[in-house]
């Protein structure tokens, strides 16, 4: 029998004696006999009540879209040397095309999140992916560097909008005790889009030229648009009517009505000016600010740093060809992330469930932070790679690859834990949380291209990478404090954000 059906069939009757009333309410329980969080409605079209297969299909589509954006952005990375020859520019100058993508990928969700909260996730997924596809293809036809930069800017806007919707979609579909696993699937795709790209881009650039590094991701995105047009339903669902006096009985909406934007349970409210700055208002909450600050450095130094510096360093130090550079910037990172996720999502769910069983069903978000110690693998990996690169005359490339793999093992753990923890803390603001995490990640990552290599050339790679490692360690300390005092801090009136309109 399906596990989720078992959960929803277990109902506990609870006496409500507030104000002297003796009314009763039904509470849906999970398979451990604990109350489900959040409580589902009684309607079949509530995404929490969807069939598990449909939920998984939506999760995989949202995750795939989160992978495509970074993959399309990073596919040209191994071809930076070829592009520098084509445009008569330095490799560092060529890397700015990735920088401009990162900037606008951070801006995109700020513009689209209010529309997603008002009109649904589906329109943003469709339009954002279509814009990213068209601009990737257009970049392949550009003969001027200005054209490349303009298309990368619009590509960032489109791809960034789809990337930022994933965490909110997971929260729409799953109960708190399930989110670690499925948030882990989403973050695994999100993190590894940029790691798959060099594997594709290295061989494509060597065989078909640098333009194909833009064409191929673009056509993949166009194919994905066709699939999601028919297979990705709306997940935003307003329960504002529940318990209200209505003269019209509820009618469950069909799958096709959902695809045709006819869902009556989506708020459908036009955004107001203040909605566009709502994500930044979340920064008053330390349970968002501390993890977001840690996450941006983890992602920047644990992933983007390798992508931005790898083409030059491995070509110069080890004489790598373009395909070899692509393999180096892909395989170690993919292996590290896969091992990391095997130690993250389900582990945080287990920690959350264990705390709930011992504390009368209380779902404490901070219980997930017991796994945040895995973040320390990022600075360890950075130090290993930095030392190996600084002694390239005596240490082979395998040492640097080993360090990159260790760093990404820690990165995947940190990413899953931070996404699961922050959305557990403030589920109604999941779209804003995902947006602010995306903004921090993208803006910080784009800045690395301006100082990483110059700093390394000035003080030495091993000391530069050591500095980056220490920054991560320092920013981990406030998150560790959240594990101890997070519940108390979140209960303070100043830490309660205003929920989005529904």
Coordinates of C-alpha atoms in Angstrom, one line a residue:
X1 CA 0.0 0.0 0.0
X2 CA 1.3 3.5 -0.9
X3 CA 3.0 5.2 2.1
X4 CA 1.4 8.6 1.6
X5 CA -2.1 7.0 1.3
X6 CA -1.5 5.4 4.7
X7 CA -0.5 8.7 6.1
X8 CA -3.6 10.5 4.9
X9 CA -5.9 7.7 6.0
X10 CA -4.8 7.9 9.6
X11 CA -6.9 10.6 11.3
X12 CA -6.9 11.6 14.9
X13 CA -9.9 13.4 16.5
X14 CA -8.8 16.1 18.8
X15 CA -11.0 18.0 21.3
X16 CA -10.8 21.8 21.0
X17 CA -11.6 23.3 24.4
X18 CA -10.6 26.8 23.6
X19 CA -13.1 29.4 25.0
X20 CA -15.1 26.6 26.6
X21 CA -16.1 25.0 23.2
X22 CA -16.0 21.3 22.8
X23 CA -15.8 21.1 19.0
X24 CA -13.7 18.5 17.3
X25 CA -11.3 18.7 14.4
X26 CA -9.6 16.0 12.4
X27 CA -5.8 15.9 12.3
X28 CA -4.1 13.9 9.5
X29 CA -1.2 11.8 10.8
X30 CA 2.0 10.4 9.2
X31 CA 3.0 6.8 9.3
X32 CA 4.6 7.4 12.7
X33 CA 1.4 8.6 14.2
X34 CA 2.6 12.3 14.3
X35 CA 0.5 15.2 12.9
X36 CA 1.3 16.1 9.3
X37 CA 2.9 19.5 8.8
X38 CA 1.4 21.3 7.0
X39 CA -2.1 19.8 7.3
X40 CA -3.6 19.0 3.9
X41 CA -7.0 20.1 2.8
X42 CA -9.8 17.6 2.1
X43 CA -9.6 18.2 -1.7
X44 CA -7.9 15.9 -4.3
X45 CA -6.6 18.9 -6.3
X46 CA -4.5 20.0 -3.3
X47 CA -0.9 19.2 -4.4
X48 CA -0.2 17.7 -0.9
X49 CA -2.9 15.1 -1.8
X50 CA -1.6 14.3 -5.3
X51 CA -0.5 10.8 -6.2
X52 CA 3.2 10.2 -5.3
X53 CA 4.1 9.5 -8.9
X54 CA 2.7 12.9 -10.1
X55 CA 4.6 14.6 -7.2
X56 CA 7.8 12.9 -8.2
X57 CA 7.3 13.8 -11.9
X58 CA 6.8 17.5 -11.0
X59 CA 9.9 17.4 -8.7
X60 CA 12.1 15.9 -11.5
X61 CA 10.9 18.5 -14.0
X62 CA 11.5 21.4 -11.6
X63 CA 14.9 19.9 -10.8
X64 CA 15.8 19.4 -14.4
X65 CA 15.0 23.0 -15.1
X66 CA 17.2 24.0 -12.2
X67 CA 20.0 22.0 -13.9
X68 CA 19.6 23.4 -17.4
X69 CA 20.2 27.0 -16.4
X70 CA 23.7 26.5 -14.9
X71 CA 24.5 23.9 -17.5
X72 CA 23.8 26.3 -20.3
X73 CA 25.8 29.0 -18.6
X74 CA 28.9 26.8 -17.9
X75 CA 29.0 24.8 -21.1
X76 CA 31.3 27.3 -22.8
X77 CA 33.8 27.4 -19.8
X78 CA 36.2 24.8 -21.3
X79 CA 36.1 26.8 -24.5
X80 CA 37.3 30.0 -23.0
X81 CA 40.8 29.6 -24.6
X82 CA 39.1 29.0 -28.0
X83 CA 36.8 32.0 -27.5
X84 CA 39.8 34.2 -26.5
X85 CA 41.4 33.4 -29.8
X86 CA 38.2 34.0 -31.8
X87 CA 37.6 37.4 -30.2
X88 CA 41.3 38.4 -29.6
X89 CA 40.7 38.8 -25.9
X90 CA 42.2 37.4 -22.7
X91 CA 40.8 34.3 -21.0
X92 CA 39.9 36.5 -18.0
X93 CA 38.0 38.9 -20.2
X94 CA 36.2 36.0 -21.8
X95 CA 35.2 34.7 -18.4
X96 CA 33.1 37.8 -17.9
X97 CA 30.4 36.3 -20.1
X98 CA 29.8 33.9 -17.2
X99 CA 30.0 36.8 -14.8
X100 CA 27.2 38.7 -16.6
X101 CA 25.0 35.5 -16.6
X102 CA 25.5 35.2 -12.8
X103 CA 24.5 38.8 -12.2
X104 CA 21.3 38.6 -14.1
X105 CA 20.5 35.2 -12.8
X106 CA 20.4 36.8 -9.4
X107 CA 18.2 39.7 -10.6
X108 CA 15.7 37.5 -12.5
X109 CA 14.0 35.9 -9.5
X110 CA 13.6 39.3 -7.8
X111 CA 11.4 40.4 -10.8
X112 CA 9.5 37.1 -11.2
X113 CA 8.9 35.9 -7.6
X114 CA 6.0 38.3 -7.0
X115 CA 4.3 37.1 -10.2
X116 CA 4.9 33.5 -9.1
X117 CA 3.2 34.1 -5.8
X118 CA 0.2 35.8 -7.5
X119 CA -0.3 33.8 -10.7
X120 CA 1.6 30.5 -10.0
X121 CA 4.8 28.8 -10.6
X122 CA 3.9 27.3 -14.0
X123 CA 4.0 30.5 -16.1
X124 CA 7.4 31.4 -14.7
X125 CA 8.8 27.9 -15.5
X126 CA 7.5 28.1 -19.0
X127 CA 8.4 31.7 -19.9
X128 CA 11.8 31.6 -18.1
X129 CA 13.0 28.4 -19.8
X130 CA 11.8 29.6 -23.2
X131 CA 13.8 32.9 -22.8
X132 CA 16.8 30.9 -21.7
X133 CA 16.5 28.6 -24.7
X134 CA 16.1 31.3 -27.3
X135 CA 19.0 33.4 -25.9
X136 CA 21.4 30.4 -25.8
X137 CA 20.7 29.7 -29.4
X138 CA 21.1 33.4 -30.3
X139 CA 24.4 33.5 -28.6
X140 CA 25.7 30.8 -30.9
X141 CA 25.0 33.0 -33.9
X142 CA 26.7 36.1 -32.5
X143 CA 29.8 37.4 -34.2
X144 CA 30.4 40.3 -31.8
X145 CA 31.4 40.2 -28.2
X146 CA 28.7 42.8 -27.4
X147 CA 26.1 40.4 -28.8
X148 CA 27.4 37.6 -26.6
X149 CA 27.2 39.7 -23.5
X150 CA 23.6 40.9 -24.3
X151 CA 22.3 37.4 -24.9
X152 CA 24.0 36.2 -21.7
X153 CA 22.3 38.9 -19.7
X154 CA 18.8 37.9 -20.9
X155 CA 19.8 34.2 -20.5
X156 CA 20.5 34.9 -16.9
X157 CA 17.1 36.5 -16.4
X158 CA 15.3 33.6 -17.8
X159 CA 17.3 30.8 -16.3
X160 CA 17.5 32.5 -12.9
X161 CA 13.7 32.7 -12.7
X162 CA 13.3 29.0 -13.2
X163 CA 16.1 28.1 -10.8
X164 CA 14.5 30.0 -7.9
X165 CA 11.2 28.3 -8.2
X166 CA 12.3 24.8 -7.2
X167 CA 12.4 25.1 -3.5
X168 CA 9.0 26.7 -3.4
X169 CA 7.6 23.9 -5.6
X170 CA 9.0 21.2 -3.2
X171 CA 7.3 23.0 -0.3
X172 CA 4.0 23.0 -2.3
X173 CA 4.2 19.3 -2.8
X174 CA 5.6 17.7 0.3
X175 CA 5.1 17.5 4.0
X176 CA 7.9 18.7 6.3
X177 CA 9.0 15.1 7.2
X178 CA 9.5 14.3 3.5
X179 CA 11.2 17.5 2.3
X180 CA 14.8 16.6 3.0
X181 CA 14.8 13.8 0.4
X182 CA 13.1 15.8 -2.3
X183 CA 14.8 19.1 -1.5
X184 CA 18.0 17.0 -1.9
X185 CA 17.0 15.9 -5.3
X186 CA 16.4 19.5 -6.3
X187 CA 19.6 20.8 -4.9
X188 CA 21.6 17.9 -6.5
X189 CA 20.3 19.0 -9.9
X190 CA 20.9 22.6 -9.1
X191 CA 24.5 22.2 -8.0
X192 CA 25.5 19.8 -10.7
X193 CA 24.2 21.7 -13.8
X194 CA 27.5 23.6 -13.8
X195 CA 29.4 20.4 -13.2
X196 CA 27.8 18.5 -16.2
X197 CA 28.5 21.4 -18.5
X198 CA 32.3 21.1 -18.8
X199 CA 31.9 17.4 -19.6
X200 CA 29.6 18.4 -22.5
X201 CA 31.4 21.6 -23.4
X202 CA 34.9 20.3 -23.5
X203 CA 34.3 17.7 -26.2
X204 CA 31.8 19.8 -28.0
X205 CA 34.1 22.7 -28.3
X206 CA 37.0 20.5 -29.4
X207 CA 34.9 18.7 -32.1
X208 CA 32.3 21.3 -33.2
X209 CA 33.7 24.7 -32.1
X210 CA 32.7 27.1 -29.3
X211 CA 29.4 28.1 -30.9
X212 CA 28.0 24.6 -30.4
X213 CA 28.5 25.1 -26.6
X214 CA 25.6 27.6 -26.9
X215 CA 23.5 25.8 -29.5
X216 CA 23.3 22.4 -27.8
X217 CA 22.1 23.6 -24.4
X218 CA 19.6 25.9 -26.1
X219 CA 18.1 23.1 -28.1
X220 CA 17.9 20.9 -25.1
X221 CA 16.0 23.8 -23.3
X222 CA 13.6 24.1 -26.3
X223 CA 12.8 20.4 -26.1
X224 CA 12.3 20.7 -22.3
X225 CA 9.8 23.6 -23.0
X226 CA 7.7 21.3 -25.1
X227 CA 7.7 18.6 -22.4
X228 CA 6.8 21.0 -19.5
X229 CA 4.1 22.6 -21.6
X230 CA 2.1 19.4 -21.3
X231 CA 3.6 17.7 -18.2
X232 CA 4.3 20.4 -15.6
X233 CA 1.1 21.3 -13.7
X234 CA 0.6 24.3 -11.3
X235 CA 1.6 23.6 -7.7
X236 CA 0.7 26.9 -6.0
X237 CA -2.5 26.2 -4.0
X238 CA -4.4 28.7 -1.8
X239 CA -6.3 27.2 1.2
X240 CA -7.8 30.6 2.1
X241 CA -11.3 29.3 1.6
X242 CA -10.9 26.4 4.0
X243 CA -13.4 26.8 6.8
X244 CA -15.1 29.8 5.3
X245 CA -18.8 30.0 4.6
X246 CA -19.4 29.5 0.9
X247 CA -22.5 29.0 -1.2
X248 CA -20.6 27.3 -4.0
X249 CA -19.4 23.8 -3.3
X250 CA -15.7 23.1 -4.1
X251 CA -15.0 21.3 -7.4
X252 CA -11.7 19.6 -7.8
X253 CA -10.0 20.9 -10.9
X254 CA -8.8 18.5 -13.6
X255 CA -5.2 18.0 -14.7
X256 CA -6.0 19.7 -18.1
X257 CA -7.6 22.7 -16.4
X258 CA -4.5 23.0 -14.4
X259 CA -2.3 23.0 -17.5
X260 CA -4.5 25.6 -19.2
X261 CA -4.1 28.1 -16.3
X262 CA -7.7 27.6 -15.0
X263 CA -6.9 26.8 -11.4
X264 CA -9.3 28.7 -9.2
X265 CA -7.2 27.9 -6.1
X266 CA -4.3 30.1 -7.2
X267 CA -4.5 33.6 -5.7
X268 CA -4.4 35.5 -9.0
X269 CA -3.5 38.8 -7.4
X270 CA -1.3 41.3 -9.3
X271 CA 2.0 42.1 -7.5
X272 CA 2.4 45.4 -5.7
X273 CA 5.6 47.4 -5.5
X274 CA 6.4 46.2 -2.0
X275 CA 6.2 42.6 -3.2
X276 CA 9.4 43.1 -5.2
X277 CA 11.4 44.0 -2.1
X278 CA 9.8 41.3 0.1
X279 CA 12.7 38.9 -0.3
X280 CA 15.1 41.4 1.2
X281 CA 12.8 41.9 4.2
X282 CA 13.5 38.2 5.0
X283 CA 17.0 39.3 5.8
X284 CA 15.9 40.6 9.2
X285 CA 15.4 36.9 10.2
X286 CA 18.7 35.5 11.4
X287 CA 17.5 32.0 10.4
X288 CA 17.7 33.3 6.8
X289 CA 20.6 35.8 7.0
X290 CA 23.2 33.5 8.6
X291 CA 22.5 30.4 6.3
X292 CA 22.3 32.6 3.2
X293 CA 25.6 34.2 3.9
X294 CA 27.2 30.8 4.5
X295 CA 25.6 29.3 1.4
X296 CA 26.9 32.0 -0.9
X297 CA 30.5 31.4 0.1
X298 CA 30.1 27.6 0.1
X299 CA 28.8 27.7 -3.5
X300 CA 31.2 30.4 -4.7
X301 CA 34.3 28.9 -3.3
X302 CA 33.2 25.2 -3.5
X303 CA 32.0 25.3 -7.2
X304 CA 32.2 28.6 -9.1
X305 CA 35.8 29.1 -8.1
X306 CA 36.8 25.9 -9.9
X307 CA 34.8 26.8 -13.0
X308 CA 36.3 30.3 -13.3
X309 CA 39.9 29.4 -12.7
X310 CA 40.1 25.8 -14.0
X311 CA 40.5 26.5 -17.7
X312 CA 43.6 28.7 -17.1
X313 CA 45.2 26.9 -14.3
X314 CA 45.0 23.3 -15.6
X315 CA 46.0 24.4 -19.1
X316 CA 49.0 26.4 -17.8
X317 CA 50.1 24.0 -15.0
X318 CA 49.4 20.6 -16.5
X319 CA 49.1 21.3 -20.3
X320 CA 45.5 20.1 -20.4
X321 CA 43.6 20.1 -23.7
X322 CA 40.1 21.5 -23.9
X323 CA 38.4 18.0 -23.5
X324 CA 40.7 17.2 -20.6
X325 CA 39.8 20.5 -18.9
X326 CA 36.2 19.6 -19.3
X327 CA 36.7 16.3 -17.7
X328 CA 38.6 17.8 -14.8
X329 CA 35.9 20.4 -14.1
X330 CA 33.2 17.8 -14.2
X331 CA 34.0 14.3 -13.0
X332 CA 35.5 15.1 -9.5
X333 CA 32.7 17.6 -8.8
X334 CA 29.9 15.2 -9.9
X335 CA 31.3 12.3 -7.8
X336 CA 31.7 14.6 -4.7
X337 CA 28.1 15.9 -5.0
X338 CA 26.6 12.4 -5.5
X339 CA 28.3 11.1 -2.4
X340 CA 27.4 14.3 -0.5
X341 CA 23.7 13.9 -1.3
X342 CA 23.7 10.3 -0.2
X343 CA 24.7 11.8 3.2
X344 CA 22.3 14.7 3.3
X345 CA 18.6 14.7 2.3
X346 CA 17.4 11.5 3.9
X347 CA 19.7 12.1 6.9
X348 CA 18.1 15.5 7.7
X349 CA 14.6 13.9 7.4
X350 CA 15.7 11.2 9.8
X351 CA 17.0 13.8 12.3
X352 CA 13.8 15.8 12.0
X353 CA 11.6 12.8 12.5
X354 CA 13.7 11.5 15.4
X355 CA 13.3 14.9 17.2
X356 CA 9.5 14.8 16.5
X357 CA 9.1 11.3 17.9
X358 CA 10.9 12.3 21.1
X359 CA 9.1 15.7 21.5
X360 CA 5.4 14.9 21.0
X361 CA 5.3 15.6 17.3
X362 CA 7.2 18.9 17.4
X363 CA 8.9 19.6 14.1
X364 CA 12.0 21.6 15.0
X365 CA 13.8 23.0 11.9
X366 CA 17.0 23.3 13.9
X367 CA 17.1 19.5 14.2
X368 CA 18.3 19.4 10.5
X369 CA 21.3 21.5 11.4
X370 CA 23.0 18.6 13.1
X371 CA 24.2 17.7 9.6
X372 CA 25.7 21.1 8.8
X373 CA 29.1 19.9 10.1
X374 CA 29.6 18.4 6.7
X375 CA 30.2 21.9 5.4
X376 CA 33.8 21.7 6.9
X377 CA 34.7 19.4 4.0
X378 CA 34.6 22.5 1.7
X379 CA 37.5 24.3 3.3
X380 CA 39.4 21.0 3.6
X381 CA 39.0 20.4 -0.1
X382 CA 40.0 23.9 -1.0
X383 CA 43.2 23.6 1.0
X384 CA 44.0 20.3 -0.7
X385 CA 43.5 21.7 -4.2
X386 CA 45.4 24.9 -3.4
X387 CA 48.4 23.1 -2.1
X388 CA 48.5 20.7 -5.0
X389 CA 48.2 23.5 -7.6
X390 CA 51.0 25.4 -5.9
X391 CA 53.3 22.3 -6.1
X392 CA 52.2 21.3 -9.6
X393 CA 55.8 20.5 -10.5
X394 CA 55.9 17.6 -8.0
X395 CA 52.2 16.8 -7.4
X396 CA 50.1 15.4 -10.2
X397 CA 46.6 16.6 -11.2
X398 CA 45.0 13.8 -9.3
X399 CA 45.6 15.7 -6.0
X400 CA 43.7 18.7 -7.2
X401 CA 40.9 16.5 -8.5
X402 CA 40.7 14.9 -5.1
X403 CA 40.5 18.2 -3.3
X404 CA 37.7 19.4 -5.7
X405 CA 35.7 16.2 -5.0
X406 CA 36.0 16.7 -1.2
X407 CA 34.9 20.3 -1.5
X408 CA 31.8 19.3 -3.5
X409 CA 30.9 16.6 -1.1
X410 CA 30.7 19.2 1.6
X411 CA 28.9 21.7 -0.8
X412 CA 26.1 19.3 -1.5
X413 CA 25.5 18.6 2.2
X414 CA 25.6 22.3 3.0
X415 CA 23.1 23.1 0.1
X416 CA 20.6 20.5 1.1
X417 CA 20.7 21.3 4.8
X418 CA 20.4 25.1 4.2
X419 CA 17.5 24.8 1.8
X420 CA 15.6 22.3 4.0
X421 CA 16.2 24.3 7.2
X422 CA 15.3 27.7 5.9
X423 CA 12.1 26.6 4.2
X424 CA 11.1 24.6 7.3
X425 CA 11.4 27.8 9.3
X426 CA 9.2 29.9 7.1
X427 CA 7.2 27.7 4.6
X428 CA 4.8 30.5 3.5
X429 CA 7.8 32.5 2.4
X430 CA 9.5 29.6 0.5
X431 CA 9.5 31.5 -2.8
X432 CA 11.1 34.6 -1.1
X433 CA 13.7 32.4 0.6
X434 CA 14.6 30.6 -2.6
X435 CA 14.9 34.0 -4.2
X436 CA 17.2 35.4 -1.6
X437 CA 19.4 32.3 -1.6
X438 CA 19.7 32.6 -5.3
X439 CA 20.5 36.3 -5.2
X440 CA 23.2 35.8 -2.6
X441 CA 24.7 32.9 -4.5
X442 CA 24.7 34.5 -8.0
X443 CA 26.0 38.0 -6.9
X444 CA 28.8 36.6 -4.7
X445 CA 29.8 34.1 -7.4
X446 CA 30.1 36.7 -10.1
X447 CA 32.5 38.8 -8.0
X448 CA 34.9 35.9 -7.7
X449 CA 35.9 36.3 -11.4
X450 CA 37.4 39.7 -10.6
X451 CA 39.7 38.8 -7.8
X452 CA 40.3 35.0 -7.5
X453 CA 43.1 34.6 -10.1
X454 CA 44.7 38.1 -9.4
X455 CA 44.8 37.3 -5.7
X456 CA 46.2 33.9 -6.3
X457 CA 49.0 35.3 -8.5
X458 CA 49.8 37.9 -5.9
X459 CA 50.0 35.7 -2.8
X460 CA 50.2 32.2 -4.2
X461 CA 47.4 29.8 -5.0
X462 CA 47.7 27.9 -1.8
X463 CA 47.5 31.0 0.4
X464 CA 44.6 32.4 -1.6
X465 CA 42.6 29.2 -1.4
X466 CA 43.5 29.0 2.3
X467 CA 42.0 32.5 2.8
X468 CA 38.8 31.4 1.1
X469 CA 38.6 28.3 3.3
X470 CA 38.9 30.3 6.4
X471 CA 36.1 32.6 5.3
X472 CA 33.8 29.6 5.1
X473 CA 34.8 28.4 8.5
X474 CA 34.2 31.8 10.1
X475 CA 30.7 32.1 8.5
X476 CA 29.8 28.6 9.6
X477 CA 30.0 29.6 13.3
X478 CA 26.7 31.7 13.3
X479 CA 24.9 28.8 11.7
X480 CA 26.2 26.5 14.4
X481 CA 24.8 29.0 16.9
X482 CA 21.4 28.7 15.3
X483 CA 21.4 25.0 16.2
X484 CA 21.6 26.0 19.8
X485 CA 19.5 29.2 20.0
X486 CA 17.6 29.2 16.7
X487 CA 14.2 28.4 18.2
X488 CA 14.5 31.2 20.8
X489 CA 15.7 33.7 18.2
X490 CA 12.9 32.9 15.8
X491 CA 10.3 33.3 18.5
X492 CA 11.2 37.0 18.9
X493 CA 8.6 39.4 17.4
X494 CA 11.2 41.1 15.2
X495 CA 11.9 37.7 13.6
X496 CA 8.4 37.0 12.3
X497 CA 8.1 38.0 8.6
X498 CA 4.8 39.1 7.0
X499 CA 3.3 36.2 5.0
X500 CA 2.7 36.8 1.3
X501 CA -0.9 37.5 0.2
X502 CA -3.0 34.5 -0.5

